[in-house]
mmCIF file with all atom_site columns, C-alpha atoms in Angstrom:
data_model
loop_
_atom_site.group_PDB
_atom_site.id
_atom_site.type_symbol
_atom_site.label_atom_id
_atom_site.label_alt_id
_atom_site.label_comp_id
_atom_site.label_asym_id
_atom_site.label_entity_id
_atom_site.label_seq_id
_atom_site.pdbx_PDB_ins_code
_atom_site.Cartn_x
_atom_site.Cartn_y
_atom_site.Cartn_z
_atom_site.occupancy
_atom_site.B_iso_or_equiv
_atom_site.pdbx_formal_charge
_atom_site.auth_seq_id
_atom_site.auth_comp_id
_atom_site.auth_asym_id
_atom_site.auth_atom_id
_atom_site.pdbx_PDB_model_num
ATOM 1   C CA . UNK B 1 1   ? -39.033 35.136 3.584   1.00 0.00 ? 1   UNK B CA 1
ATOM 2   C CA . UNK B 1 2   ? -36.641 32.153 2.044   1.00 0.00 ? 2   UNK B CA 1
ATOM 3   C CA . UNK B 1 3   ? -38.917 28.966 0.447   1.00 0.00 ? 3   UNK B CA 1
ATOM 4   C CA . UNK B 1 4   ? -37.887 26.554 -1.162  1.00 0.00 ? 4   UNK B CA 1
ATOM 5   C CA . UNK B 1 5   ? -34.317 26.157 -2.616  1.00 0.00 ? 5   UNK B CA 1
ATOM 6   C CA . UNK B 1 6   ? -33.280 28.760 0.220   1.00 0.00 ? 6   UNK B CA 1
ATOM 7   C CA . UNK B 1 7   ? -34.969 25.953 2.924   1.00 0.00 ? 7   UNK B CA 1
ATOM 8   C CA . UNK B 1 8   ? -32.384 23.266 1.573   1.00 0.00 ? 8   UNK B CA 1
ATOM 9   C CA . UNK B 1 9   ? -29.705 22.963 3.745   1.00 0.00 ? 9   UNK B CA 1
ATOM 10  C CA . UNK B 1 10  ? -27.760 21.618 1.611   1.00 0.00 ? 10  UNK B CA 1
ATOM 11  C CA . UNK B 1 11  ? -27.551 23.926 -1.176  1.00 0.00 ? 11  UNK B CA 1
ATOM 12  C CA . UNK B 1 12  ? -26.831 26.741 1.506   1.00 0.00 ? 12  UNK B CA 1
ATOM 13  C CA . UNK B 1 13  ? -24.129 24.656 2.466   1.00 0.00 ? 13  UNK B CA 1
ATOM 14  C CA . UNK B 1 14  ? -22.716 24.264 -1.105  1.00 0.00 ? 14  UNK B CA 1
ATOM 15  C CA . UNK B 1 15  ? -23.563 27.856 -1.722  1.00 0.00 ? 15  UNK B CA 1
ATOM 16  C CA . UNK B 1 16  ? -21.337 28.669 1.147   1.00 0.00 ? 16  UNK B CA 1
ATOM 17  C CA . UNK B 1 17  ? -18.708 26.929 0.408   1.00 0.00 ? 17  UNK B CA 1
ATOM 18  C CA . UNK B 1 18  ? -18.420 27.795 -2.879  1.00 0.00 ? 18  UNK B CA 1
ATOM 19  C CA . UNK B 1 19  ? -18.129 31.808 -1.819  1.00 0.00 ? 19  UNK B CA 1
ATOM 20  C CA . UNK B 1 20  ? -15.748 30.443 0.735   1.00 0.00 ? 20  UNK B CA 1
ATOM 21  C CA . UNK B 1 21  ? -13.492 29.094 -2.441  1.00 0.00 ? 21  UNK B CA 1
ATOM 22  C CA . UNK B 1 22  ? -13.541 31.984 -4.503  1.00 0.00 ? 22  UNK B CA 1
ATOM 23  C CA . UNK B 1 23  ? -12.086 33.981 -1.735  1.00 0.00 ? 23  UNK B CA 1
ATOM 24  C CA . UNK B 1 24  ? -9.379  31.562 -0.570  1.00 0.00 ? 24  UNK B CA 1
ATOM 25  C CA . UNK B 1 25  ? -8.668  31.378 -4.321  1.00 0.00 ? 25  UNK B CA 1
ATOM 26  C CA . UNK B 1 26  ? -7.918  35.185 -4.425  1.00 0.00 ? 26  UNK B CA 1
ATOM 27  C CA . UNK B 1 27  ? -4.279  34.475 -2.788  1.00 0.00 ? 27  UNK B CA 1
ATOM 28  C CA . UNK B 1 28  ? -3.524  31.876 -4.821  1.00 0.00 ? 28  UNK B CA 1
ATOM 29  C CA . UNK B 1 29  ? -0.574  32.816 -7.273  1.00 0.00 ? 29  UNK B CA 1
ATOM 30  C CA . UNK B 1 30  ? -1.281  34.631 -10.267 1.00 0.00 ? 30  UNK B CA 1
ATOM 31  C CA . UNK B 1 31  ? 0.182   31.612 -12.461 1.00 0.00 ? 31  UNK B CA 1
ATOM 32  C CA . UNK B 1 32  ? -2.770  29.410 -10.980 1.00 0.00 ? 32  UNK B CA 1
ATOM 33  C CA . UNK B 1 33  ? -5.397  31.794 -11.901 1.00 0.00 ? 33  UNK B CA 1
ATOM 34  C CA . UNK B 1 34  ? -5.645  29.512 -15.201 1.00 0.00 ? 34  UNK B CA 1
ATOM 35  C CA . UNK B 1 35  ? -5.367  26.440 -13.516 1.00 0.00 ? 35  UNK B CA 1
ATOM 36  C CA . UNK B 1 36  ? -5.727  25.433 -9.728  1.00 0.00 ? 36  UNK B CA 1
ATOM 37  C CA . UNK B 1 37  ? -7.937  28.825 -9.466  1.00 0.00 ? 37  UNK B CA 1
ATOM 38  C CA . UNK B 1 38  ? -10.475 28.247 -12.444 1.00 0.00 ? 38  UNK B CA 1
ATOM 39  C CA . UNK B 1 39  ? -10.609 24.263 -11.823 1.00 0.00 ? 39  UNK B CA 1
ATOM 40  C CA . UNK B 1 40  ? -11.502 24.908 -7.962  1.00 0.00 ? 40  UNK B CA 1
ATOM 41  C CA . UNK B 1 41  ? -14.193 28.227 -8.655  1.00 0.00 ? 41  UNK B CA 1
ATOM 42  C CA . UNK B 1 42  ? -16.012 26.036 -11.494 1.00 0.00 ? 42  UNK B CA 1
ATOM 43  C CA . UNK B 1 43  ? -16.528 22.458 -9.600  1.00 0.00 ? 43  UNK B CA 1
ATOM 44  C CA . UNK B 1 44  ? -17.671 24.827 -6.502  1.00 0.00 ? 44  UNK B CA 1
ATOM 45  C CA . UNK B 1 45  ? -19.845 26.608 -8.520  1.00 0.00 ? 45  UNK B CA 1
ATOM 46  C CA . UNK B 1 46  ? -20.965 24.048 -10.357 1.00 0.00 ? 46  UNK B CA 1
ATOM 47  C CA . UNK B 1 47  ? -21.969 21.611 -6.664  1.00 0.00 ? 47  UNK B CA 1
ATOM 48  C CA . UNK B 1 48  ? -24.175 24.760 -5.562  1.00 0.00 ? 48  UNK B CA 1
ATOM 49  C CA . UNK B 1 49  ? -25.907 24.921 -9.357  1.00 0.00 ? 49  UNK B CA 1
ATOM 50  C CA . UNK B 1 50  ? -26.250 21.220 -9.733  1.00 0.00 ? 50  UNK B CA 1
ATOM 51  C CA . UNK B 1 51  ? -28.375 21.017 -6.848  1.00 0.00 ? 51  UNK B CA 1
ATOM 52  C CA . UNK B 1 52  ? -30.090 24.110 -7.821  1.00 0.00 ? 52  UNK B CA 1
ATOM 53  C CA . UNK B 1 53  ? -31.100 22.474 -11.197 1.00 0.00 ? 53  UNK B CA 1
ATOM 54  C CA . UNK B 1 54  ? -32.539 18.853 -9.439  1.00 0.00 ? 54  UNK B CA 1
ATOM 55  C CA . UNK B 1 55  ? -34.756 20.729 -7.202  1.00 0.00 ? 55  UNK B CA 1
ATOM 56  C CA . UNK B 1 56  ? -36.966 22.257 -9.969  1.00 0.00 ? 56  UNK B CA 1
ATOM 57  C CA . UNK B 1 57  ? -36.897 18.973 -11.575 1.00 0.00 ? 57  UNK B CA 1
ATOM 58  C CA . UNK B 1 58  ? -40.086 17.080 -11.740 1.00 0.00 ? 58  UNK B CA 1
ATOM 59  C CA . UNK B 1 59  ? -38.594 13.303 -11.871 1.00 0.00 ? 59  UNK B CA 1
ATOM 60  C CA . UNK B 1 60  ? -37.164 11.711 -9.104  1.00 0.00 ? 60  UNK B CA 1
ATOM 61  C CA . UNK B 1 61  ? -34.761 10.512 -11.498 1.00 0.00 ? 61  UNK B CA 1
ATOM 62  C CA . UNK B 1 62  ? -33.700 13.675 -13.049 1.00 0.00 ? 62  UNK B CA 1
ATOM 63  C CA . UNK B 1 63  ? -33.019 14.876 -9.319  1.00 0.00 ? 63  UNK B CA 1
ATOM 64  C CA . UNK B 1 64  ? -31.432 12.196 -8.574  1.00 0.00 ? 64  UNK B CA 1
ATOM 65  C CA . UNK B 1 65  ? -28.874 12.584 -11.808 1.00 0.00 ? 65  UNK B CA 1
ATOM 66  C CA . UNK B 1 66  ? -28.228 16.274 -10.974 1.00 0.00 ? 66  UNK B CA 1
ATOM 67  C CA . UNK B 1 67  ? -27.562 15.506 -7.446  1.00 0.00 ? 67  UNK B CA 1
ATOM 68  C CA . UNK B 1 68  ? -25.161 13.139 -8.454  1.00 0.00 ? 68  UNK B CA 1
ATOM 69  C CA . UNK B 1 69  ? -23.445 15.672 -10.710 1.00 0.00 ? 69  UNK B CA 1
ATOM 70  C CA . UNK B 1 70  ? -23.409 17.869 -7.253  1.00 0.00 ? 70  UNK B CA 1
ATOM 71  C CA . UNK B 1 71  ? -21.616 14.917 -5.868  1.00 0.00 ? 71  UNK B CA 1
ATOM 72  C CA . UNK B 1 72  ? -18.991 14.714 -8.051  1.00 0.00 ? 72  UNK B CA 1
ATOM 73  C CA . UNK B 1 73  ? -18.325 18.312 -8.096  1.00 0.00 ? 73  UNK B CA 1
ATOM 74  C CA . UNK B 1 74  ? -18.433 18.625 -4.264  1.00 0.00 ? 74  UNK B CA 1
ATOM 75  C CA . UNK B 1 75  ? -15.599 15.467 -4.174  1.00 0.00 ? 75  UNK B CA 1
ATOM 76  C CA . UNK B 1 76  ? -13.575 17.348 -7.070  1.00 0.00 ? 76  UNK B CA 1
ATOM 77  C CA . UNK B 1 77  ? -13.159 20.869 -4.836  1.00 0.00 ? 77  UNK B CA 1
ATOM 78  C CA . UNK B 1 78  ? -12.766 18.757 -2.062  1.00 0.00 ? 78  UNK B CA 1
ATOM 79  C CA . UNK B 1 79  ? -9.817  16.798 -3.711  1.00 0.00 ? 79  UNK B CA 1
ATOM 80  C CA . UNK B 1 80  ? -8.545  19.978 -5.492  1.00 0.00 ? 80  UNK B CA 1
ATOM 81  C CA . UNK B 1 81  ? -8.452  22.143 -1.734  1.00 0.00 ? 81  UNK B CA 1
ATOM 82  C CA . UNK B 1 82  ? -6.148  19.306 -0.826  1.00 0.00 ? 82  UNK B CA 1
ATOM 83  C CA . UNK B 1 83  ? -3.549  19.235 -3.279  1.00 0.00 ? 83  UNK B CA 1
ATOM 84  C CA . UNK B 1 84  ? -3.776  23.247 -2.765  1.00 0.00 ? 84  UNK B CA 1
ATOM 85  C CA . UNK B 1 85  ? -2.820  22.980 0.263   1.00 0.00 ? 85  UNK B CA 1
ATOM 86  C CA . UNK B 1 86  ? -0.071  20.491 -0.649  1.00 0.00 ? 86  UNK B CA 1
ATOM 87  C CA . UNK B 1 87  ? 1.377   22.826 -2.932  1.00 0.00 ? 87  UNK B CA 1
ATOM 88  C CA . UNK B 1 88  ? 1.442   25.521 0.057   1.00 0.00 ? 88  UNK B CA 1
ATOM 89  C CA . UNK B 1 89  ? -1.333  27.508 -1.711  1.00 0.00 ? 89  UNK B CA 1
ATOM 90  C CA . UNK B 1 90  ? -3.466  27.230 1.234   1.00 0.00 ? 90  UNK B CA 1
ATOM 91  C CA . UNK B 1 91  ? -2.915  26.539 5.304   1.00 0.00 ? 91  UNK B CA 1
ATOM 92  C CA . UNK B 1 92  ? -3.624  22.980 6.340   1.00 0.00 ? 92  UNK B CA 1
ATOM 93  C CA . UNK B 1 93  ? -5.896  24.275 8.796   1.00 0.00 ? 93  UNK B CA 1
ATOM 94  C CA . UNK B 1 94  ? -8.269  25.940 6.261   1.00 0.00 ? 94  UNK B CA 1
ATOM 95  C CA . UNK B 1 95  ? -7.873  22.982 3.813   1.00 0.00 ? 95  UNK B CA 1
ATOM 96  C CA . UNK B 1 96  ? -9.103  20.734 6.501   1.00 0.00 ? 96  UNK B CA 1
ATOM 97  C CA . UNK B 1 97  ? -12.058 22.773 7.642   1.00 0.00 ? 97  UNK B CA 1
ATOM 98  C CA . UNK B 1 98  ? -13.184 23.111 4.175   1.00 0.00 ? 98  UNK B CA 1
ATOM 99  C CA . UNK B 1 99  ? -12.589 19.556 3.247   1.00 0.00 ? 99  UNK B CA 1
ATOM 100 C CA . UNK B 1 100 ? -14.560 18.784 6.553   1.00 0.00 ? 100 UNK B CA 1
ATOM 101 C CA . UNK B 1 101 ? -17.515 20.714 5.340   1.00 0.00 ? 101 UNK B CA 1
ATOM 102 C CA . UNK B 1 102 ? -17.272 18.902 1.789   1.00 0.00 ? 102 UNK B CA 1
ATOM 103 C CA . UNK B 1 103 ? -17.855 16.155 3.770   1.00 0.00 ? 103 UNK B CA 1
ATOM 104 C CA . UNK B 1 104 ? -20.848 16.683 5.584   1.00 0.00 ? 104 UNK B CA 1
ATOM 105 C CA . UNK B 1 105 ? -22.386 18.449 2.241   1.00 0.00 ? 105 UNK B CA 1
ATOM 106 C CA . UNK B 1 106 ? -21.308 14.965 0.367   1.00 0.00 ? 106 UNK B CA 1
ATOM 107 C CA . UNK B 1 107 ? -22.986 13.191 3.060   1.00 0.00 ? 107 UNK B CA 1
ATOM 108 C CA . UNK B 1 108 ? -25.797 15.259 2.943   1.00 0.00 ? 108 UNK B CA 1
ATOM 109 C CA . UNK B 1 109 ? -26.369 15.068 -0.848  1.00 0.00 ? 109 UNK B CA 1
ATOM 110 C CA . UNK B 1 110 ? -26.463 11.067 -0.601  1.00 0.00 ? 110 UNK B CA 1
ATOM 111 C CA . UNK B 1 111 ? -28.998 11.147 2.641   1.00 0.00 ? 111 UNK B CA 1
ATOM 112 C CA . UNK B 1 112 ? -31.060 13.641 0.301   1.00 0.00 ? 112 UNK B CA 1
ATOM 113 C CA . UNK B 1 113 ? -31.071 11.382 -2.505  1.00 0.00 ? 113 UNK B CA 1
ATOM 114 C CA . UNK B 1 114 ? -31.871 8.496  0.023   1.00 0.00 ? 114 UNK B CA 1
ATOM 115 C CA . UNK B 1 115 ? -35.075 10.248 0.949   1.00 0.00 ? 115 UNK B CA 1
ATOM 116 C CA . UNK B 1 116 ? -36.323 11.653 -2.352  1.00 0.00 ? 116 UNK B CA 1
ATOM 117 C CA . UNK B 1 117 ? -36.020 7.379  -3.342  1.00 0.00 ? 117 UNK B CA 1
ATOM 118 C CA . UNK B 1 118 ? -37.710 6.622  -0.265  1.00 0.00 ? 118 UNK B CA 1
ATOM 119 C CA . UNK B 1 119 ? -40.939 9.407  -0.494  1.00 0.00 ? 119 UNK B CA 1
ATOM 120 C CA . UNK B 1 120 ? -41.027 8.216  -4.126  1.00 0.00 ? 120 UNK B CA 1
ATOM 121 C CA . UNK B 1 121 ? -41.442 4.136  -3.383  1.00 0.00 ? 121 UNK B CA 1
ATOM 122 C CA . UNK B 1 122 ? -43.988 5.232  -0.588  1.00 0.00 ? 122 UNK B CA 1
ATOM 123 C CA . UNK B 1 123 ? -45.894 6.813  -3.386  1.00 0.00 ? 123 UNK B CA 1
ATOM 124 C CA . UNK B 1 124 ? -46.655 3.931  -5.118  1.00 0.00 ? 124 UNK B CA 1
#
C-alpha cells in the first residue's frame, strides 16, 4: 500500500516524466549522449529527487527551498525538450505533450508550496 511520498501527486508526476525522458532520450543521436542526452536525464532526475528530499524535511522552509530546486529543474527539461525538438531530435507532438505536463507539474509544485505556507501561518 503507497503512503506518503507515493500519495504526492506531484512527485508521481515528476517521477513519470522523468522515465518518460530517459526513453525519448534513447533515439537521440549518439553525439548528444554527452550533451542534450545527459543535460535532459539529470534536470529530470533531479525535479523527481528534489521533491523527494523536501518531503522528509522538517522545516517549512527547507521544503520550500527543495521544491524550488524541483522548479527549476522541471523548467530546465521543459526548456531543453524544446530546443530538442527544434533540432529534430524529437516530434513536435511529443515535445508538446511533455512540455504540457511540465506545466501542470510546475504549476503543481508552486500550489504545493502555496499550501505548505498556508498550513504553516495557520499554525501559529
Amino acid at each position: 500500500m503507497a503512503t506518503g511520498l507515493e500519495n504526492l501527486w506531484i512527485y508521481k508526476l515528476a517521477e513519470d516524466l522523468e522515465i518518460e525522458v530517459h526513453e525519448i532520450t534513447k533515439k537521440f543521436p549518439k553525439d548528444e549522449i554527452y550533451r542534450s542526452v545527459d543535460q535532459l536525464r539529470r534536470s529530470s532526475a533531479s525535479a523527481s529527487n528534489n521533491i523527494a528530499e523536501s518531503y522528509y524535511k522538517n522545516s517549512i522552509k527547507e521544503k520550500a527551498r527543495f521544491l524550488n530546486i524541483a522548479q527549476g529543474e522541471a523548467e530546465e527539461t521543459k526548456r531543453n525538450i524544446f530546443r530538442s525538438s527544434r533540432k529534430g531530435f524529437i516530434s513536435k507532438e511529443k515535445s508538446d505533450n511533455i512540455i504540457d505536463h511540465y506545466t501542470i507539474l510546475l504549476k503543481g509544485i508552486h500550489a504545493y508550496i502555496k499550501f505548505l505556507m498556508l498550513n504553516e501561518v495557520k499554525k501559529k
